[in-house]
């Protein structure tokens, strides 16, 4: 425990804060379609998802090892660099949550870390070959694979049930959605909670508390699982609205197909150690499910904004992480405090703005767009 300095403790807390934002940012990946089709009530959905995210965190550590010893050189990384990278990731998560855009929390984390290490240790501190292999290639391939799988599954679902009674078909697929959405939550915990495990493990390695190439200790696994589970339970209602209603009008067979495709892709990638974006996988699946049903309306404008967000997430978080790392590197403890205060102020401002147009469990299915008001309405509800 002598290696756990104040800065290391701050980094661990900040990493768990990112994990919390990752949870509510990504709740939509598992539960947006089930909430949109009425398969699960909103509060029940986020409770189930939160619990299964915690369980999933204990199933594998391959992705955590990719982050702690894969994309950056852990011998050159300092806790200050990791702190700076996390600030970039958290702010990007909150900004995209505010506007209801399901961007990648994973790429925000990778971008923040890459930018911070690049500024703090030089370009040789980043393993760009691993970034391409473990991050960029899966980022391109995973939503395409998930989308094609969901498209085929949706087509077959409607084809096989064409002569069935509509109410019976709907009821059957809604029951199936409970199982498939639960599996997505389990897979999300297996993939995304590991990213925070990897960051905390990297911090402990850089501080000398763990050996080179060490895996995450049990307490790291448990704390990361609990943080992402709590964030998931609170529900990222703004993004749930976009994914459940924004891309296409989802029916229960499409929801089941999309969730099943997402589960298969996420679990396979977690087993192989690919730190992919579960948001991109889930979005690709929903889009594929929309294309798989005849006469389904696909809102390409929303899809275009999502893809644009995907493209700028990593470099935007890298920019903030790099600026934060420069302040920490040249300002020492004072620079670290300044970065922390500025980050907290920006985060608080985003939360305040979100309360001017709240989205919550009671109105999440009312519209398919998330607006951001510049002034508060006459009556302000509870934001989530």
Short mmCIF file of N, CA and C in Angstrom, two decimals, residues 195-339:
data_model
loop_
_atom_site.label_atom_id
_atom_site.label_comp_id
_atom_site.label_asym_id
_atom_site.label_seq_id
_atom_site.Cartn_x
_atom_site.Cartn_y
_atom_site.Cartn_z
N UNK A 195 -12.38 -2.07 -19.29
CA UNK A 195 -11.57 -0.94 -19.72
C UNK A 195 -11.12 -0.11 -18.52
N UNK A 196 -12.03 0.08 -17.58
CA UNK A 196 -11.64 0.78 -16.36
C UNK A 196 -10.69 -0.08 -15.52
N UNK A 197 -10.95 -1.40 -15.49
CA UNK A 197 -9.99 -2.30 -14.81
C UNK A 197 -8.59 -2.12 -15.39
N UNK A 198 -8.51 -2.05 -16.71
CA UNK A 198 -7.22 -1.90 -17.37
C UNK A 198 -6.55 -0.59 -17.02
N UNK A 199 -7.34 0.50 -16.94
CA UNK A 199 -6.79 1.80 -16.60
C UNK A 199 -6.25 1.81 -15.17
N UNK A 200 -7.03 1.26 -14.24
CA UNK A 200 -6.58 1.22 -12.84
C UNK A 200 -5.35 0.33 -12.71
N UNK A 201 -5.36 -0.80 -13.41
CA UNK A 201 -4.19 -1.70 -13.38
C UNK A 201 -2.96 -1.00 -13.95
N UNK A 202 -3.13 -0.26 -15.04
CA UNK A 202 -2.02 0.49 -15.64
C UNK A 202 -1.49 1.53 -14.65
N UNK A 203 -2.39 2.16 -13.91
CA UNK A 203 -1.97 3.13 -12.90
C UNK A 203 -1.14 2.47 -11.81
N UNK A 204 -1.59 1.31 -11.35
CA UNK A 204 -0.87 0.60 -10.29
C UNK A 204 0.49 0.10 -10.79
N UNK A 205 0.56 -0.30 -12.05
CA UNK A 205 1.84 -0.72 -12.63
C UNK A 205 2.79 0.47 -12.71
N UNK A 206 2.27 1.62 -13.18
CA UNK A 206 3.12 2.81 -13.33
C UNK A 206 3.62 3.33 -11.98
N UNK A 207 2.85 3.05 -10.91
CA UNK A 207 3.26 3.49 -9.58
C UNK A 207 4.12 2.45 -8.86
N UNK A 208 4.32 1.29 -9.47
CA UNK A 208 5.14 0.26 -8.87
C UNK A 208 4.40 -0.64 -7.91
N UNK A 209 3.08 -0.51 -7.84
CA UNK A 209 2.29 -1.34 -6.93
C UNK A 209 2.03 -2.72 -7.51
N UNK A 210 2.12 -2.86 -8.83
CA UNK A 210 1.98 -4.15 -9.50
C UNK A 210 3.14 -4.35 -10.46
N UNK A 211 3.43 -5.60 -10.76
CA UNK A 211 4.50 -5.91 -11.69
C UNK A 211 4.09 -5.70 -13.13
N UNK A 212 5.08 -5.61 -14.00
CA UNK A 212 4.85 -5.45 -15.44
C UNK A 212 4.00 -6.61 -15.96
N UNK A 213 3.00 -6.30 -16.80
CA UNK A 213 2.11 -7.29 -17.40
C UNK A 213 1.17 -7.95 -16.39
N UNK A 214 1.01 -7.36 -15.21
CA UNK A 214 0.10 -7.93 -14.21
C UNK A 214 -1.35 -7.75 -14.64
N UNK A 215 -2.20 -8.66 -14.20
CA UNK A 215 -3.63 -8.54 -14.46
C UNK A 215 -4.30 -7.77 -13.34
N UNK A 216 -5.57 -7.42 -13.49
CA UNK A 216 -6.27 -6.64 -12.46
C UNK A 216 -6.54 -7.45 -11.19
N UNK A 217 -6.24 -6.91 -10.01
CA UNK A 217 -6.58 -7.59 -8.75
C UNK A 217 -8.10 -7.69 -8.58
N UNK A 218 -8.51 -8.55 -7.67
CA UNK A 218 -9.95 -8.77 -7.45
C UNK A 218 -10.66 -7.49 -7.03
N UNK A 219 -10.01 -6.68 -6.17
CA UNK A 219 -10.68 -5.46 -5.71
C UNK A 219 -10.89 -4.47 -6.86
N UNK A 220 -10.00 -4.49 -7.83
CA UNK A 220 -10.16 -3.63 -9.00
C UNK A 220 -11.35 -4.11 -9.85
N UNK A 221 -11.45 -5.42 -10.04
CA UNK A 221 -12.56 -5.99 -10.80
C UNK A 221 -13.89 -5.65 -10.13
N UNK A 222 -13.95 -5.82 -8.81
CA UNK A 222 -15.19 -5.58 -8.07
C UNK A 222 -15.59 -4.11 -8.11
N UNK A 223 -14.64 -3.20 -7.88
CA UNK A 223 -14.97 -1.77 -7.87
C UNK A 223 -15.38 -1.28 -9.25
N UNK A 224 -14.72 -1.77 -10.30
CA UNK A 224 -15.10 -1.37 -11.66
C UNK A 224 -16.49 -1.88 -12.01
N UNK A 225 -16.79 -3.12 -11.61
CA UNK A 225 -18.11 -3.68 -11.86
C UNK A 225 -19.20 -2.90 -11.15
N UNK A 226 -18.97 -2.54 -9.89
CA UNK A 226 -19.97 -1.80 -9.13
C UNK A 226 -20.20 -0.40 -9.70
N UNK A 227 -19.12 0.26 -10.13
CA UNK A 227 -19.24 1.61 -10.67
C UNK A 227 -20.06 1.62 -11.95
N UNK A 228 -19.76 0.70 -12.86
CA UNK A 228 -20.49 0.68 -14.13
C UNK A 228 -21.93 0.21 -13.92
N UNK A 229 -22.13 -0.68 -12.94
CA UNK A 229 -23.48 -1.14 -12.63
C UNK A 229 -24.35 -0.03 -12.07
N UNK A 230 -23.78 0.79 -11.19
CA UNK A 230 -24.54 1.91 -10.61
C UNK A 230 -24.87 2.94 -11.69
N UNK A 231 -23.89 3.24 -12.54
CA UNK A 231 -24.15 4.18 -13.63
C UNK A 231 -25.23 3.68 -14.57
N UNK A 232 -25.21 2.38 -14.84
CA UNK A 232 -26.21 1.77 -15.71
C UNK A 232 -27.60 1.88 -15.09
N UNK A 233 -27.70 1.65 -13.79
CA UNK A 233 -29.00 1.69 -13.12
C UNK A 233 -29.62 3.09 -13.18
N UNK A 234 -28.79 4.13 -13.09
CA UNK A 234 -29.34 5.49 -13.14
C UNK A 234 -29.93 5.80 -14.51
N UNK A 235 -29.48 5.09 -15.54
CA UNK A 235 -30.13 5.18 -16.84
C UNK A 235 -29.75 6.42 -17.64
N UNK A 236 -29.12 6.23 -18.78
CA UNK A 236 -28.80 7.35 -19.66
C UNK A 236 -29.98 7.61 -20.57
N UNK A 237 -31.04 8.19 -20.01
CA UNK A 237 -32.32 8.27 -20.72
C UNK A 237 -32.22 9.05 -22.02
N UNK A 238 -31.34 10.03 -22.08
CA UNK A 238 -31.23 10.85 -23.29
C UNK A 238 -30.75 9.99 -24.46
N UNK A 239 -29.80 9.11 -24.20
CA UNK A 239 -29.26 8.27 -25.27
C UNK A 239 -30.20 7.09 -25.54
N UNK A 240 -30.88 6.61 -24.51
CA UNK A 240 -31.88 5.55 -24.71
C UNK A 240 -32.95 6.04 -25.68
N UNK A 241 -33.37 7.31 -25.56
CA UNK A 241 -34.37 7.84 -26.47
C UNK A 241 -33.85 7.84 -27.91
N UNK A 242 -32.60 8.26 -28.12
CA UNK A 242 -32.05 8.31 -29.47
C UNK A 242 -31.95 6.91 -30.09
N UNK A 243 -31.45 5.94 -29.33
CA UNK A 243 -31.26 4.61 -29.88
C UNK A 243 -32.56 3.83 -29.98
N UNK A 244 -33.48 4.06 -29.07
CA UNK A 244 -34.74 3.33 -29.11
C UNK A 244 -35.74 3.89 -30.10
N UNK A 245 -35.71 5.22 -30.29
CA UNK A 245 -36.70 5.88 -31.16
C UNK A 245 -36.08 6.65 -32.32
N UNK A 246 -34.81 7.00 -32.20
CA UNK A 246 -34.20 7.90 -33.16
C UNK A 246 -33.79 7.28 -34.47
N UNK A 247 -33.19 6.09 -34.44
CA UNK A 247 -32.69 5.47 -35.67
C UNK A 247 -33.81 4.90 -36.53
N UNK A 248 -34.74 4.21 -35.89
CA UNK A 248 -35.85 3.58 -36.61
C UNK A 248 -36.93 3.22 -35.60
N UNK A 249 -38.15 3.02 -36.08
CA UNK A 249 -39.22 2.57 -35.20
C UNK A 249 -39.07 1.05 -35.01
N UNK A 250 -38.71 0.66 -33.81
CA UNK A 250 -38.37 -0.74 -33.53
C UNK A 250 -39.61 -1.53 -33.12
N UNK A 251 -39.80 -2.69 -33.73
CA UNK A 251 -40.79 -3.66 -33.29
C UNK A 251 -40.07 -4.80 -32.59
N UNK A 252 -40.82 -5.61 -31.85
CA UNK A 252 -40.19 -6.63 -31.00
C UNK A 252 -39.32 -7.63 -31.77
N UNK A 253 -39.69 -8.11 -32.98
CA UNK A 253 -38.78 -9.02 -33.69
C UNK A 253 -37.45 -8.34 -34.03
N UNK A 254 -37.51 -7.05 -34.38
CA UNK A 254 -36.27 -6.32 -34.68
C UNK A 254 -35.43 -6.14 -33.42
N UNK A 255 -36.09 -5.83 -32.31
CA UNK A 255 -35.35 -5.66 -31.06
C UNK A 255 -34.63 -6.93 -30.66
N UNK A 256 -35.32 -8.07 -30.80
CA UNK A 256 -34.71 -9.34 -30.45
C UNK A 256 -33.51 -9.63 -31.37
N UNK A 257 -33.68 -9.38 -32.67
CA UNK A 257 -32.60 -9.63 -33.62
C UNK A 257 -31.40 -8.73 -33.35
N UNK A 258 -31.65 -7.46 -33.06
CA UNK A 258 -30.56 -6.51 -32.81
C UNK A 258 -29.79 -6.89 -31.54
N UNK A 259 -30.51 -7.23 -30.49
CA UNK A 259 -29.84 -7.57 -29.23
C UNK A 259 -29.05 -8.86 -29.34
N UNK A 260 -29.58 -9.84 -30.05
CA UNK A 260 -28.87 -11.10 -30.22
C UNK A 260 -27.59 -10.91 -31.02
N UNK A 261 -27.66 -10.11 -32.09
CA UNK A 261 -26.48 -9.83 -32.89
C UNK A 261 -25.43 -9.09 -32.07
N UNK A 262 -25.85 -8.11 -31.28
CA UNK A 262 -24.91 -7.36 -30.45
C UNK A 262 -24.20 -8.26 -29.45
N UNK A 263 -24.97 -9.15 -28.81
CA UNK A 263 -24.38 -10.06 -27.82
C UNK A 263 -23.29 -10.92 -28.45
N UNK A 264 -23.59 -11.49 -29.61
CA UNK A 264 -22.63 -12.38 -30.26
C UNK A 264 -21.33 -11.66 -30.60
N UNK A 265 -21.44 -10.46 -31.13
CA UNK A 265 -20.24 -9.71 -31.52
C UNK A 265 -19.44 -9.27 -30.29
N UNK A 266 -20.11 -8.77 -29.26
CA UNK A 266 -19.41 -8.26 -28.08
C UNK A 266 -18.70 -9.38 -27.32
N UNK A 267 -19.39 -10.50 -27.10
CA UNK A 267 -18.77 -11.60 -26.36
C UNK A 267 -17.59 -12.20 -27.12
N UNK A 268 -17.72 -12.33 -28.44
CA UNK A 268 -16.62 -12.85 -29.24
C UNK A 268 -15.41 -11.94 -29.15
N UNK A 269 -15.63 -10.64 -29.24
CA UNK A 269 -14.53 -9.68 -29.18
C UNK A 269 -13.89 -9.64 -27.80
N UNK A 270 -14.71 -9.74 -26.75
CA UNK A 270 -14.16 -9.76 -25.39
C UNK A 270 -13.26 -10.97 -25.19
N UNK A 271 -13.66 -12.11 -25.73
CA UNK A 271 -12.86 -13.33 -25.62
C UNK A 271 -11.52 -13.17 -26.34
N UNK A 272 -11.52 -12.43 -27.45
CA UNK A 272 -10.29 -12.25 -28.24
C UNK A 272 -9.44 -11.08 -27.74
N UNK A 273 -9.97 -10.31 -26.78
CA UNK A 273 -9.22 -9.18 -26.25
C UNK A 273 -9.34 -7.91 -27.06
N UNK A 274 -10.34 -7.83 -27.96
CA UNK A 274 -10.56 -6.62 -28.75
C UNK A 274 -11.38 -5.64 -27.91
N UNK A 275 -10.83 -4.44 -27.69
CA UNK A 275 -11.53 -3.44 -26.88
C UNK A 275 -12.44 -2.61 -27.78
N UNK A 276 -13.48 -3.25 -28.31
CA UNK A 276 -14.35 -2.56 -29.26
C UNK A 276 -15.35 -1.66 -28.55
N UNK A 277 -16.06 -0.87 -29.34
CA UNK A 277 -17.09 0.01 -28.82
C UNK A 277 -18.43 -0.72 -28.83
N UNK A 278 -18.98 -0.98 -27.66
CA UNK A 278 -20.28 -1.62 -27.59
C UNK A 278 -21.38 -0.70 -28.14
N UNK A 279 -21.15 0.61 -28.04
CA UNK A 279 -22.12 1.56 -28.61
C UNK A 279 -22.21 1.41 -30.12
N UNK A 280 -21.06 1.30 -30.78
CA UNK A 280 -21.07 1.14 -32.23
C UNK A 280 -21.69 -0.19 -32.64
N UNK A 281 -21.42 -1.23 -31.87
CA UNK A 281 -22.01 -2.53 -32.16
C UNK A 281 -23.53 -2.47 -32.04
N UNK A 282 -24.01 -1.92 -30.93
CA UNK A 282 -25.47 -1.84 -30.72
C UNK A 282 -26.14 -0.95 -31.76
N UNK A 283 -25.51 0.17 -32.10
CA UNK A 283 -26.08 1.07 -33.11
C UNK A 283 -26.13 0.39 -34.47
N UNK A 284 -25.05 -0.32 -34.83
CA UNK A 284 -25.04 -1.05 -36.09
C UNK A 284 -26.12 -2.11 -36.14
N UNK A 285 -26.34 -2.79 -35.01
CA UNK A 285 -27.38 -3.81 -34.94
C UNK A 285 -28.77 -3.22 -35.13
N UNK A 286 -29.02 -2.08 -34.48
CA UNK A 286 -30.34 -1.44 -34.59
C UNK A 286 -30.57 -0.96 -36.02
N UNK A 287 -29.54 -0.39 -36.62
CA UNK A 287 -29.67 0.05 -38.01
C UNK A 287 -29.93 -1.14 -38.94
N UNK A 288 -29.21 -2.23 -38.72
CA UNK A 288 -29.42 -3.44 -39.52
C UNK A 288 -30.82 -4.00 -39.34
N UNK A 289 -31.32 -3.95 -38.10
CA UNK A 289 -32.68 -4.43 -37.84
C UNK A 289 -33.71 -3.56 -38.54
N UNK A 290 -33.44 -2.26 -38.64
CA UNK A 290 -34.34 -1.37 -39.36
C UNK A 290 -34.37 -1.68 -40.85
N UNK A 291 -33.20 -1.97 -41.40
CA UNK A 291 -33.12 -2.28 -42.82
C UNK A 291 -33.71 -3.65 -43.14
N UNK A 292 -33.76 -4.52 -42.14
CA UNK A 292 -34.25 -5.88 -42.36
C UNK A 292 -35.75 -6.01 -42.41
N UNK A 293 -36.48 -4.97 -41.99
CA UNK A 293 -37.95 -5.01 -42.03
C UNK A 293 -38.46 -4.17 -43.18
N UNK A 294 -39.30 -4.73 -44.00
CA UNK A 294 -39.87 -4.00 -45.13
C UNK A 294 -40.66 -2.79 -44.66
N UNK A 295 -40.50 -1.70 -45.36
CA UNK A 295 -41.24 -0.46 -45.12
C UNK A 295 -40.87 0.22 -43.79
N UNK A 296 -39.81 -0.27 -43.14
CA UNK A 296 -39.38 0.38 -41.90
C UNK A 296 -38.72 1.72 -42.23
N UNK A 297 -39.00 2.72 -41.43
CA UNK A 297 -38.39 4.03 -41.64
C UNK A 297 -37.03 4.08 -40.93
N UNK A 298 -35.99 4.35 -41.67
CA UNK A 298 -34.66 4.53 -41.10
C UNK A 298 -34.30 6.01 -41.20
N UNK A 299 -34.00 6.63 -40.08
CA UNK A 299 -33.70 8.07 -40.05
C UNK A 299 -32.20 8.26 -40.30
N UNK A 300 -31.88 8.46 -41.56
CA UNK A 300 -30.47 8.53 -41.96
C UNK A 300 -29.78 9.78 -41.43
N UNK A 301 -30.55 10.83 -41.17
CA UNK A 301 -29.94 12.03 -40.59
C UNK A 301 -29.37 11.76 -39.21
N UNK A 302 -30.13 11.03 -38.39
CA UNK A 302 -29.65 10.65 -37.06
C UNK A 302 -28.44 9.73 -37.18
N UNK A 303 -28.52 8.77 -38.10
CA UNK A 303 -27.40 7.85 -38.30
C UNK A 303 -26.15 8.60 -38.73
N UNK A 304 -26.32 9.60 -39.59
CA UNK A 304 -25.18 10.38 -40.04
C UNK A 304 -24.52 11.15 -38.91
N UNK A 305 -25.33 11.74 -38.02
CA UNK A 305 -24.77 12.45 -36.87
C UNK A 305 -24.02 11.50 -35.95
N UNK A 306 -24.54 10.30 -35.80
CA UNK A 306 -23.87 9.30 -34.96
C UNK A 306 -22.51 8.93 -35.54
N UNK A 307 -22.47 8.68 -36.85
CA UNK A 307 -21.20 8.30 -37.48
C UNK A 307 -20.20 9.45 -37.38
N UNK A 308 -20.67 10.68 -37.56
CA UNK A 308 -19.78 11.84 -37.41
C UNK A 308 -19.19 11.90 -36.00
N UNK A 309 -20.04 11.61 -35.00
CA UNK A 309 -19.56 11.59 -33.61
C UNK A 309 -18.52 10.50 -33.41
N UNK A 310 -18.75 9.33 -34.03
CA UNK A 310 -17.78 8.24 -33.92
C UNK A 310 -16.42 8.67 -34.47
N UNK A 311 -16.43 9.39 -35.60
CA UNK A 311 -15.19 9.76 -36.26
C UNK A 311 -14.37 10.77 -35.44
N UNK A 312 -15.06 11.66 -34.73
CA UNK A 312 -14.32 12.70 -34.01
C UNK A 312 -14.10 12.39 -32.54
N UNK A 313 -14.70 11.28 -32.04
CA UNK A 313 -14.58 10.98 -30.62
C UNK A 313 -13.13 10.78 -30.19
N UNK A 314 -12.41 9.89 -30.86
CA UNK A 314 -11.04 9.59 -30.44
C UNK A 314 -10.14 10.81 -30.54
N UNK A 315 -10.10 11.53 -31.67
CA UNK A 315 -9.22 12.71 -31.73
C UNK A 315 -9.65 13.83 -30.79
N UNK A 316 -10.96 14.01 -30.56
CA UNK A 316 -11.41 15.07 -29.65
C UNK A 316 -10.98 14.78 -28.22
N UNK A 317 -11.20 13.54 -27.78
CA UNK A 317 -10.77 13.16 -26.43
C UNK A 317 -9.25 13.22 -26.32
N UNK A 318 -8.54 12.85 -27.40
CA UNK A 318 -7.07 12.92 -27.40
C UNK A 318 -6.60 14.35 -27.24
N UNK A 319 -7.29 15.30 -27.87
CA UNK A 319 -6.92 16.71 -27.76
C UNK A 319 -7.07 17.21 -26.32
N UNK A 320 -8.21 16.89 -25.70
CA UNK A 320 -8.42 17.31 -24.31
C UNK A 320 -7.43 16.61 -23.39
N UNK A 321 -7.21 15.31 -23.62
CA UNK A 321 -6.24 14.57 -22.82
C UNK A 321 -4.84 15.14 -22.96
N UNK A 322 -4.47 15.52 -24.19
CA UNK A 322 -3.15 16.10 -24.42
C UNK A 322 -2.97 17.43 -23.73
N UNK A 323 -3.98 18.30 -23.84
CA UNK A 323 -3.91 19.61 -23.16
C UNK A 323 -3.82 19.43 -21.65
N UNK A 324 -4.62 18.51 -21.13
CA UNK A 324 -4.59 18.24 -19.68
C UNK A 324 -3.24 17.69 -19.26
N UNK A 325 -2.66 16.81 -20.09
CA UNK A 325 -1.36 16.23 -19.77
C UNK A 325 -0.27 17.30 -19.77
N UNK A 326 -0.35 18.26 -20.69
CA UNK A 326 0.63 19.35 -20.73
C UNK A 326 0.56 20.17 -19.44
N UNK A 327 -0.68 20.44 -18.96
CA UNK A 327 -0.84 21.20 -17.72
C UNK A 327 -0.28 20.43 -16.53
N UNK A 328 -0.53 19.11 -16.50
CA UNK A 328 -0.02 18.27 -15.40
C UNK A 328 1.49 18.16 -15.47
N UNK A 329 2.03 17.97 -16.68
CA UNK A 329 3.47 17.79 -16.86
C UNK A 329 4.26 19.03 -16.45
N UNK A 330 3.78 20.20 -16.87
CA UNK A 330 4.53 21.43 -16.61
C UNK A 330 4.11 22.13 -15.32
N UNK A 331 2.91 21.82 -14.85
CA UNK A 331 2.43 22.50 -13.64
C UNK A 331 2.53 21.69 -12.37
N UNK A 332 2.89 20.39 -12.49
CA UNK A 332 3.01 19.54 -11.30
C UNK A 332 1.70 19.41 -10.57
N UNK A 333 1.77 19.46 -9.24
CA UNK A 333 0.55 19.32 -8.44
C UNK A 333 -0.43 20.46 -8.70
N UNK A 334 0.12 21.67 -8.90
CA UNK A 334 -0.76 22.81 -9.18
C UNK A 334 -1.51 22.59 -10.49
N UNK A 335 -0.80 22.12 -11.51
CA UNK A 335 -1.44 21.84 -12.79
C UNK A 335 -2.50 20.78 -12.67
N UNK A 336 -2.24 19.75 -11.87
CA UNK A 336 -3.21 18.68 -11.65
C UNK A 336 -4.48 19.22 -11.01
N UNK A 337 -4.31 20.10 -10.01
CA UNK A 337 -5.47 20.70 -9.33
C UNK A 337 -6.27 21.56 -10.30
N UNK A 338 -5.57 22.33 -11.13
CA UNK A 338 -6.26 23.19 -12.10
C UNK A 338 -7.07 22.35 -13.08
N UNK A 339 -6.48 21.28 -13.60
CA UNK A 339 -7.18 20.39 -14.53
C UNK A 339 -8.42 19.80 -13.86
#
